[in-house]
XYZ file of C-alpha atoms in Angstrom:
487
model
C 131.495 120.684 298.382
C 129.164 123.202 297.150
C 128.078 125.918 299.009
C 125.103 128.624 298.671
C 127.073 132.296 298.286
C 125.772 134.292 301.144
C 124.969 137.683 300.414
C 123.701 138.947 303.561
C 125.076 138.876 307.126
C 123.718 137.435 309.981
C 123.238 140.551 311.903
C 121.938 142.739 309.288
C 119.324 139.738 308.362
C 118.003 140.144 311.949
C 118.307 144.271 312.019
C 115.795 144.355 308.792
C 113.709 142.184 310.469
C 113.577 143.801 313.493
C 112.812 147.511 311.556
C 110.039 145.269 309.845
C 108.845 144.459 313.362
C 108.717 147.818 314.552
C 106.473 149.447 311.904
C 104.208 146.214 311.716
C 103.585 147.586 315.694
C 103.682 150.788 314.970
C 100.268 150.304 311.646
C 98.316 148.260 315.028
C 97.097 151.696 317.049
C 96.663 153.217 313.389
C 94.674 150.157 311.890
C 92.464 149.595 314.995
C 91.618 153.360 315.332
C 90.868 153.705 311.514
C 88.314 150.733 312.343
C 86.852 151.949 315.367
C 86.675 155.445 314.635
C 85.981 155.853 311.209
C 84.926 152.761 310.300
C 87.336 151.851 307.845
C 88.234 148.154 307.564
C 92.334 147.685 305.810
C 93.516 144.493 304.382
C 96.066 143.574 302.271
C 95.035 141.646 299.097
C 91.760 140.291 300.801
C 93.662 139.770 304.347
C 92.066 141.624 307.188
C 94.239 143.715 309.005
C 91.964 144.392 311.825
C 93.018 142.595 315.393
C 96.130 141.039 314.162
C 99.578 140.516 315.423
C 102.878 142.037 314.225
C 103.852 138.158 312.722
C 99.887 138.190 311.231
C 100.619 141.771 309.749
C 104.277 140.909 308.286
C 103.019 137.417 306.961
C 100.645 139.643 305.436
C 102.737 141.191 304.018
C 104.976 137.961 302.746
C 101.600 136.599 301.220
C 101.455 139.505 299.490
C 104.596 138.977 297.106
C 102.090 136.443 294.478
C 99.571 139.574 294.428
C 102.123 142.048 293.649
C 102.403 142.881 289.609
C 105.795 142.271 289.731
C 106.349 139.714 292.373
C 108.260 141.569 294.842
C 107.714 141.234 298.417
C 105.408 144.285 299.614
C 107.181 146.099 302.285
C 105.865 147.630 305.552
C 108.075 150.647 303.954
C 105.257 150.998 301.590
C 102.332 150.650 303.406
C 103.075 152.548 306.556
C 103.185 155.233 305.426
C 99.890 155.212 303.034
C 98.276 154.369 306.757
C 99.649 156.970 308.349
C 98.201 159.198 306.095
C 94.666 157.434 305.920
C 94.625 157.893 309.943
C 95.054 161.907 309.559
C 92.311 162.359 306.996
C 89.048 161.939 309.057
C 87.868 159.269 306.554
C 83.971 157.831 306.841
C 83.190 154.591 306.386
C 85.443 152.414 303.665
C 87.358 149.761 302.773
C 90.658 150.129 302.109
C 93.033 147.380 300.529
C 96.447 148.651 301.753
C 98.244 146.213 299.527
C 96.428 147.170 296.247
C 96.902 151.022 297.175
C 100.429 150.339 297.689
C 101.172 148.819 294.206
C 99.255 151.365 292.532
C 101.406 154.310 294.110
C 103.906 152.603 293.476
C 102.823 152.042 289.731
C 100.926 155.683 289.742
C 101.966 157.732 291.733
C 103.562 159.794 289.601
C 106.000 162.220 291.690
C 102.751 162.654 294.659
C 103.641 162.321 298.282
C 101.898 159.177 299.958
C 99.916 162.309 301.732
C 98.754 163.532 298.024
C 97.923 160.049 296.931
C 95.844 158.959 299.477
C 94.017 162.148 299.654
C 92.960 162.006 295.837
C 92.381 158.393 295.526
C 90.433 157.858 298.684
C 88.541 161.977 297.856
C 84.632 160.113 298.542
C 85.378 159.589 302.103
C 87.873 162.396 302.854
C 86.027 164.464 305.747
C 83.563 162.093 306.286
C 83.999 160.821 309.619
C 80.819 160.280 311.422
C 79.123 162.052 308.783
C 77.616 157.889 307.196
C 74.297 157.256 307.133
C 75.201 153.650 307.590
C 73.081 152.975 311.130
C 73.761 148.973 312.423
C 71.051 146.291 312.162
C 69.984 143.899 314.409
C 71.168 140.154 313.600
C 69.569 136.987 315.307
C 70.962 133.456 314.572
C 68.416 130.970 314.912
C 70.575 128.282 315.426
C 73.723 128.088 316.912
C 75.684 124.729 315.542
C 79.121 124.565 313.052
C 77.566 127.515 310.900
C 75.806 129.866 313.531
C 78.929 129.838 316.044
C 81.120 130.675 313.106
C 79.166 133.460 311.392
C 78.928 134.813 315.282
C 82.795 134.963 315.657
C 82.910 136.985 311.854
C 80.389 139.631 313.848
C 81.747 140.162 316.980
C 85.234 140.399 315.019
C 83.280 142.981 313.009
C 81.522 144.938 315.405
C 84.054 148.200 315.064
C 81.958 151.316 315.461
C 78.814 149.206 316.233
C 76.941 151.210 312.808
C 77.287 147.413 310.544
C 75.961 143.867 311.380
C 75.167 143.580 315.398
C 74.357 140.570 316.339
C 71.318 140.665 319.332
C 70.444 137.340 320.066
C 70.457 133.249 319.053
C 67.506 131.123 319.819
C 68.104 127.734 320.317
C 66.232 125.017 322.033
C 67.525 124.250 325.610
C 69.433 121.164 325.876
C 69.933 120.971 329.438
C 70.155 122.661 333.104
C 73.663 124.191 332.299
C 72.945 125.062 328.940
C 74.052 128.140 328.682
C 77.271 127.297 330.095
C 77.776 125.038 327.134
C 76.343 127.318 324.221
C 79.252 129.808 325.400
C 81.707 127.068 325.680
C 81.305 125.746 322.040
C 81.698 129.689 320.741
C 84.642 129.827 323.503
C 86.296 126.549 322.292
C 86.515 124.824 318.554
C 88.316 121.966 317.688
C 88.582 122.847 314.169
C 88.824 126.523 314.057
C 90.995 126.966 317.676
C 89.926 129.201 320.433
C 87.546 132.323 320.642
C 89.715 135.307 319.534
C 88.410 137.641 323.140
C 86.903 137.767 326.520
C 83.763 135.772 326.712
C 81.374 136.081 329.990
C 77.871 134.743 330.774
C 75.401 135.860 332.784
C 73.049 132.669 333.701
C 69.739 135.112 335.495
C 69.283 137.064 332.479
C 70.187 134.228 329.987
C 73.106 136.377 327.978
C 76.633 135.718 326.581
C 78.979 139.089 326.677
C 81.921 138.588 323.834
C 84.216 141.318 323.284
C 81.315 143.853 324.366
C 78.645 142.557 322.479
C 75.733 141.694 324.792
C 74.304 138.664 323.181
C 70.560 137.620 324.336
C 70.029 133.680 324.447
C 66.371 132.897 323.641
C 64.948 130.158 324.258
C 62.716 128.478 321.745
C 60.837 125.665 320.141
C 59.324 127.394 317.129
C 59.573 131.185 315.618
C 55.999 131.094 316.824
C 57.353 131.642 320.531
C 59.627 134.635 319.786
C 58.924 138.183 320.296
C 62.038 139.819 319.540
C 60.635 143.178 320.935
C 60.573 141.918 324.454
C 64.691 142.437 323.669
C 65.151 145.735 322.153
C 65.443 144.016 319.156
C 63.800 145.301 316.151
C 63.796 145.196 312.202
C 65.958 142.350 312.807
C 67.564 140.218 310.579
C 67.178 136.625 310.657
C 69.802 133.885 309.873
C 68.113 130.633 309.930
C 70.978 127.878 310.249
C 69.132 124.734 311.260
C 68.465 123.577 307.748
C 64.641 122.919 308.946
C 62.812 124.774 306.510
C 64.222 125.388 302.897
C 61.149 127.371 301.091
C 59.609 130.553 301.636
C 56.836 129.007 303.711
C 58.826 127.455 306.029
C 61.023 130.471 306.374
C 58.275 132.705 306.729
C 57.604 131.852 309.889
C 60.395 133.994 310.945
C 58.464 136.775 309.763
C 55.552 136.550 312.020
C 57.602 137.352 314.869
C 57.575 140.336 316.112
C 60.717 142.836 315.378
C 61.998 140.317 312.396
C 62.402 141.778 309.165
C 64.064 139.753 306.614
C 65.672 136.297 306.625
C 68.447 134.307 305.397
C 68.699 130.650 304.884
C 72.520 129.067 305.141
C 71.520 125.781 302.977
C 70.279 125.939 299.696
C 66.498 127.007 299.111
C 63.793 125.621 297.590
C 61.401 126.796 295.232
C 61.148 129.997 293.924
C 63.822 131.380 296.497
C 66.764 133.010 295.116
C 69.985 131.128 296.007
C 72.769 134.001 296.061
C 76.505 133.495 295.388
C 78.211 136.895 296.853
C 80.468 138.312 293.663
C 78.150 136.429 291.458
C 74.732 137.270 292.075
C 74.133 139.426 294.879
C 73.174 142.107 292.859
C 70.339 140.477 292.283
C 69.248 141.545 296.023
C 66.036 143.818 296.164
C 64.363 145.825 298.838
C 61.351 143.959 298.390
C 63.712 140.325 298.980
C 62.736 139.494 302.547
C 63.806 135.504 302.403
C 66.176 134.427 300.414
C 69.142 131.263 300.410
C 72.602 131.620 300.615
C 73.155 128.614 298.603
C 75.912 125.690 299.921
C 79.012 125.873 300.652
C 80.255 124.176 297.725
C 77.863 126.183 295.638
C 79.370 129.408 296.755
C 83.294 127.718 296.075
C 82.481 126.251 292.689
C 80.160 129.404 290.649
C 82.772 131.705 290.742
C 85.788 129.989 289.610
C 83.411 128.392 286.651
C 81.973 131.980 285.907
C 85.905 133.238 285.641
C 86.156 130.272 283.332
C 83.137 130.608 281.204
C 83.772 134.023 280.679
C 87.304 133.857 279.108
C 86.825 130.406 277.751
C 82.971 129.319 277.428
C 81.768 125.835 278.872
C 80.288 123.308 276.535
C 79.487 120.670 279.892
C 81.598 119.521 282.901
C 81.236 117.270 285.768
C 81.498 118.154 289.176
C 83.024 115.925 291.986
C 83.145 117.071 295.643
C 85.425 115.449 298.212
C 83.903 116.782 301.261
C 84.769 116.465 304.555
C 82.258 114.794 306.615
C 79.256 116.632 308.399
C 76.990 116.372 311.791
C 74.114 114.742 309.086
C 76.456 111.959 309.173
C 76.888 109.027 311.621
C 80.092 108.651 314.095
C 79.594 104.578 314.666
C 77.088 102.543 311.548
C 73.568 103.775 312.396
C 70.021 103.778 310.876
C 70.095 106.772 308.816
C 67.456 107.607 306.219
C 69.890 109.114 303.393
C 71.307 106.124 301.199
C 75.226 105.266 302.507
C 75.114 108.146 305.211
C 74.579 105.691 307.961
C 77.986 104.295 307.569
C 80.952 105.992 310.053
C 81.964 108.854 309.183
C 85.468 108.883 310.735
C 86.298 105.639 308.987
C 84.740 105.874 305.553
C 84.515 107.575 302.389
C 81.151 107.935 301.404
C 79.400 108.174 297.902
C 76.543 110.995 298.450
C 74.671 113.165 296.052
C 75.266 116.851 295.936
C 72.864 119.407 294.411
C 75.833 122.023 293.701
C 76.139 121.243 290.218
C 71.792 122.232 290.027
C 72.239 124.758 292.195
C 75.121 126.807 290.541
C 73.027 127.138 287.326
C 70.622 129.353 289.404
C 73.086 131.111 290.749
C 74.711 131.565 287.017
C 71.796 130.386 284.601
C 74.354 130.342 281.545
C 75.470 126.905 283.171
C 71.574 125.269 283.236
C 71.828 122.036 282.190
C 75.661 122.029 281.190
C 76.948 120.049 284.590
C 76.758 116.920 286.447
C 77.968 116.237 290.006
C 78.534 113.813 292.679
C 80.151 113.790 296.381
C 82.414 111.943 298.163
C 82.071 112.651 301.966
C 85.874 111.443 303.496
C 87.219 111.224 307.035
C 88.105 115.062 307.805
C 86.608 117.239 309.876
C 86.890 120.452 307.835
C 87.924 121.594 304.636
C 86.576 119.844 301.187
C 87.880 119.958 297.226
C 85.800 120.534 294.496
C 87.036 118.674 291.287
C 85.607 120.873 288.184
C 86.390 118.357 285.050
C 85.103 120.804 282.410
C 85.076 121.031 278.226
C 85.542 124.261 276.969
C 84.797 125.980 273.678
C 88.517 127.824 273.415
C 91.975 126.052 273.707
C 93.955 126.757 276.320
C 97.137 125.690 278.761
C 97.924 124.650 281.781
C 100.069 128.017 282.110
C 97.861 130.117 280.361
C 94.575 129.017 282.437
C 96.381 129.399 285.903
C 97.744 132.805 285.100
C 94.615 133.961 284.249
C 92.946 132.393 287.335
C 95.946 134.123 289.250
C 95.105 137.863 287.806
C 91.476 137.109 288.558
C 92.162 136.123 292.367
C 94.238 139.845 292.503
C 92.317 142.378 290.177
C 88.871 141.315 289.267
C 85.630 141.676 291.269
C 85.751 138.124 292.783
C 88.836 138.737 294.432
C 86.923 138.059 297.634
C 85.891 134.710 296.076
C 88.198 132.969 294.010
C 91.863 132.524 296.121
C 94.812 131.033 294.455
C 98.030 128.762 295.276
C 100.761 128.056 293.684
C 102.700 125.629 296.128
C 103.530 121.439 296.106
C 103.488 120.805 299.371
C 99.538 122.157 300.700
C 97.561 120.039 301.781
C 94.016 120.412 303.427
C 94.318 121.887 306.739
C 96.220 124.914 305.082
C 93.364 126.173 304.054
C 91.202 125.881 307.586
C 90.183 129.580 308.228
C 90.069 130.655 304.305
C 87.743 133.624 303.852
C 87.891 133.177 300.252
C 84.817 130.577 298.914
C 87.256 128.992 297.141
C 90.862 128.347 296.498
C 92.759 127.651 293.074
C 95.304 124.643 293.690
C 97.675 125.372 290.632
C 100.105 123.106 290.726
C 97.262 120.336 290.614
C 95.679 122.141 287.159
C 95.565 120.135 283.586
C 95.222 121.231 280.806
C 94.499 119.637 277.360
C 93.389 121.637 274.258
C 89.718 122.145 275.674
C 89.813 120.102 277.978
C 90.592 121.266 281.550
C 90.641 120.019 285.012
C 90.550 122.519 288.091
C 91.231 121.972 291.781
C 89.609 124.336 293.971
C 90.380 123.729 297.709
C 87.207 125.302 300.320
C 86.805 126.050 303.921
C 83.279 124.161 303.756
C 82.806 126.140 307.407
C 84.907 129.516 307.589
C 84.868 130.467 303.898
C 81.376 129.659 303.377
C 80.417 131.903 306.696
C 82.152 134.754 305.100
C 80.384 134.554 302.064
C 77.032 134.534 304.080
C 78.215 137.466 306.321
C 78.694 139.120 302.729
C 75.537 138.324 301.506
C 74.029 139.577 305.105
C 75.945 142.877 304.724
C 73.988 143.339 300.909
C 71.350 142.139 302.492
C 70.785 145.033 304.883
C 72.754 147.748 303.362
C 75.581 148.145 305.492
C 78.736 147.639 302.688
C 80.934 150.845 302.856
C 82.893 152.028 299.453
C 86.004 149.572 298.755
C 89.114 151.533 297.528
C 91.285 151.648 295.708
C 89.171 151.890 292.801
């Protein structure tokens, strides 16, 4: 019989993995005092470092190995002490991606200490502790289903100093006696996403929910015409409008009548003359005059920048679009009267043939596309977690090989890092990617390729991911995005 040549021993497997263990606890004090200190948020290749576990921090690390230039596992060896270092520097607000700083010390560092190295690369913020001008801004969710609950977890997790995104209040309208009981049992509880990540307390005479020390004020409301967000300490606030009610600046405005409300945010896509933004693709596009504007759909924000990747290194002549989504609250549980053609059907136990307005929507996100894509929806029997299917002709020749490399460099080096995610597995299937932060995901191994023809699987968190990419555009929106390092 043939047998696998072991090269290690037993005990010295388990004696690197327990030295692993210890410096993954040792970077926890050092990562959560860099956050709430300083204000600097670590991650490793796009993975958040901040209020994780030693196994979160070391699978971290693992994950890491694909983003690496060589493909070697990154090592705990590596970035400890780069952290260490960070932590004695009195650093101001930043973000730091520990596993990009480590490979380019490692490719860079040219004879330095890990002292030296972070000192010169990370000289802006050097000194700066408490010295930002960053100050934190009031954020209200009006609404509080799938989307609201989830963009409140994001904030709470990313209160750290208190100087970003604070989020003040939700209005909602009251549902029953116990209400509030049940609005702080749905953030408490999720059957998709798992339990709240904290301590969550309610206080039923003054109408707040308390999570992880943020004092959130539940207002009770019919219309934006009833809210005086003043009568709360709230002020210049802005407004996240998730109910879907109004899509166009008219609508929306309404928001701005009330009193301490500054700016708003739509999480659908807008109508009109409202600009639909796409963090990493058009966010620049944010002025200080914007005071309403859409962050487009969740498949929107998966699909633009994986085709903008594309149609810059390739060019698109046309494409087609398909979404299989999973199914949504607009849908029916049991066959219903429902005014949207099919939608009436079950949800749980039917696939259902809907129209989608992402492949229209991305070209105003990324006008190079107008008029070069169809698309079409199929809503299925998941809860969570959809596919986009981007069938697309392109003016260059390439390969399978060829295209997913360069989807794979662009997912580690380029500016949509924080978008475009990539996978180069078999075996995933949906719920793997439940709790992506990443708008969307490259599936690899599903990729074909054929002269210039090409077909691209991108997996999406149609819930998490697409609340990250809001929280980014809300962090643009009011000016609270520290310097990302390395450079």
């Amino acid at each position: 019989m043939w047998k696998v040549p072991v090269t290690q021993k037993p005990d010295q497997c388990l004696g690197e993995w327990i030295d692993r263990e210890a410096l993954a606890e040792a970077m926890i004090p050092l990562i959560g005092q860099l956050y709430r200190n300083n204000n600097v948020v670590s991650s490793i290749y796009g993975r958040s470092l901040i209020n994780r576990s030693v196994i979160s921090i070391l699978k971290a690390h693992r994950f890491a190995r694909h983003r690496q230039t060589d493909e070697t596992e990154l090592s705990v060896h590596e970035t400890f002490p780069l952290l260490k270092a960070m932590s004695e520097l009195k650093l101001g607000a930043a973000s730091v991606d520990l596993g990009k700083l480590a490979n380019k010390f490692k490719q860079e560092g040219n004879g330095r200490t890990a002292e030296q190295f972070v000192r010169e690369e990370l000289a802006d913020v050097v000194g700066q502790q408490n010295a930002s001008a960053r100050k934190g801004t009031d954020v209200v969710l009006y609404g509080f289903g799938r989307i609201g609950r989830l963009l409140a977890r994001i904030l709470i997790e990313k209160t750290g100093g208190g100087d970003g995104l604070r989020l003040r209040a939700i209005v909602v309208r009251k549902g029953a006696e116990n209400d509030l009981v049940k609005r702080a049992s749905l953030l408490r509880r999720d059957s998709v996403h798992g339990p709240f990540d904290g301590t969550i307390t309610i206080d039923e005479a003054n109408n707040t929910i308390t999570a992880n020390g943020n004092l959130i004020q539940v207002i009770y409301a019919k219309s934006p015409s009833e809210v005086d967000y003043t009568q709360y300490g709230i002020d210049n606030a802005l407004i996240v409008d998730n109910t879907g009610v109004w899509r166009d600046a008219d609508g929306l405005g309404q928001h701005l009548a009330c009193p301490g409300a500054a700016r708003v945010i739509l999480t659908a896509p807008g109508k009109g003359a409202l600009k639909n933004i796409v963090h990493g693709i058009n966010h620049g596009d944010i002025t200080a005059d914007d005071k309403i504007i859409s962050a487009a759909s969740c498949t929107t924000n998966a699909i633009v920048p994986v085709l903008k990747a594309i149609n810059d290194q390739y060019g698109i002549v046309n494409g087609h679009v398909e979404t299989v989504h999973s199914f949504t609250n607009d849908q029916n549980l049991i066959d219903n009267f429902h005014k949207g053609s099919r939608r009436g059907r079950a949800a749980p136990l039917n696939m259902v043939i809907t129209e989608t307005g992402a492949a229209t929507a991305a070209a105003k996100a990324l006008p190079v596309l107008k008029g070069k894509l169809t698309g079409n929806a199929i809503r299925v029997p998941t809860p969570n977690v959809s596919m986009a299917i981007l069938n697309l002709n392109l003016e260059k020749a390439t390969t399978r090989d060829e295209i997913n490399e360069y989807l794979r460099q662009t997912a580690m080096h380029s500016e949509l890092h924080k978008q475009i995610d990539y996978v180069a597995s078999q075996e995933v299937v949906s719920t793997d990617f439940v709790g992506s932060r990443h708008a969307g995901v490259v599936d690899a191994e599903a990729t074909i390729a054929n002269d210039n023809r090409v077909v691209l699987y991108v997996w999406y968190d149609n819930e998490f991911g697409y609340s990250c990419q809001v929280v980014r555009v809300m962090e643009d929106m009011a000016g609270v995005n520290p310097p990302a390092f390395p450079r």
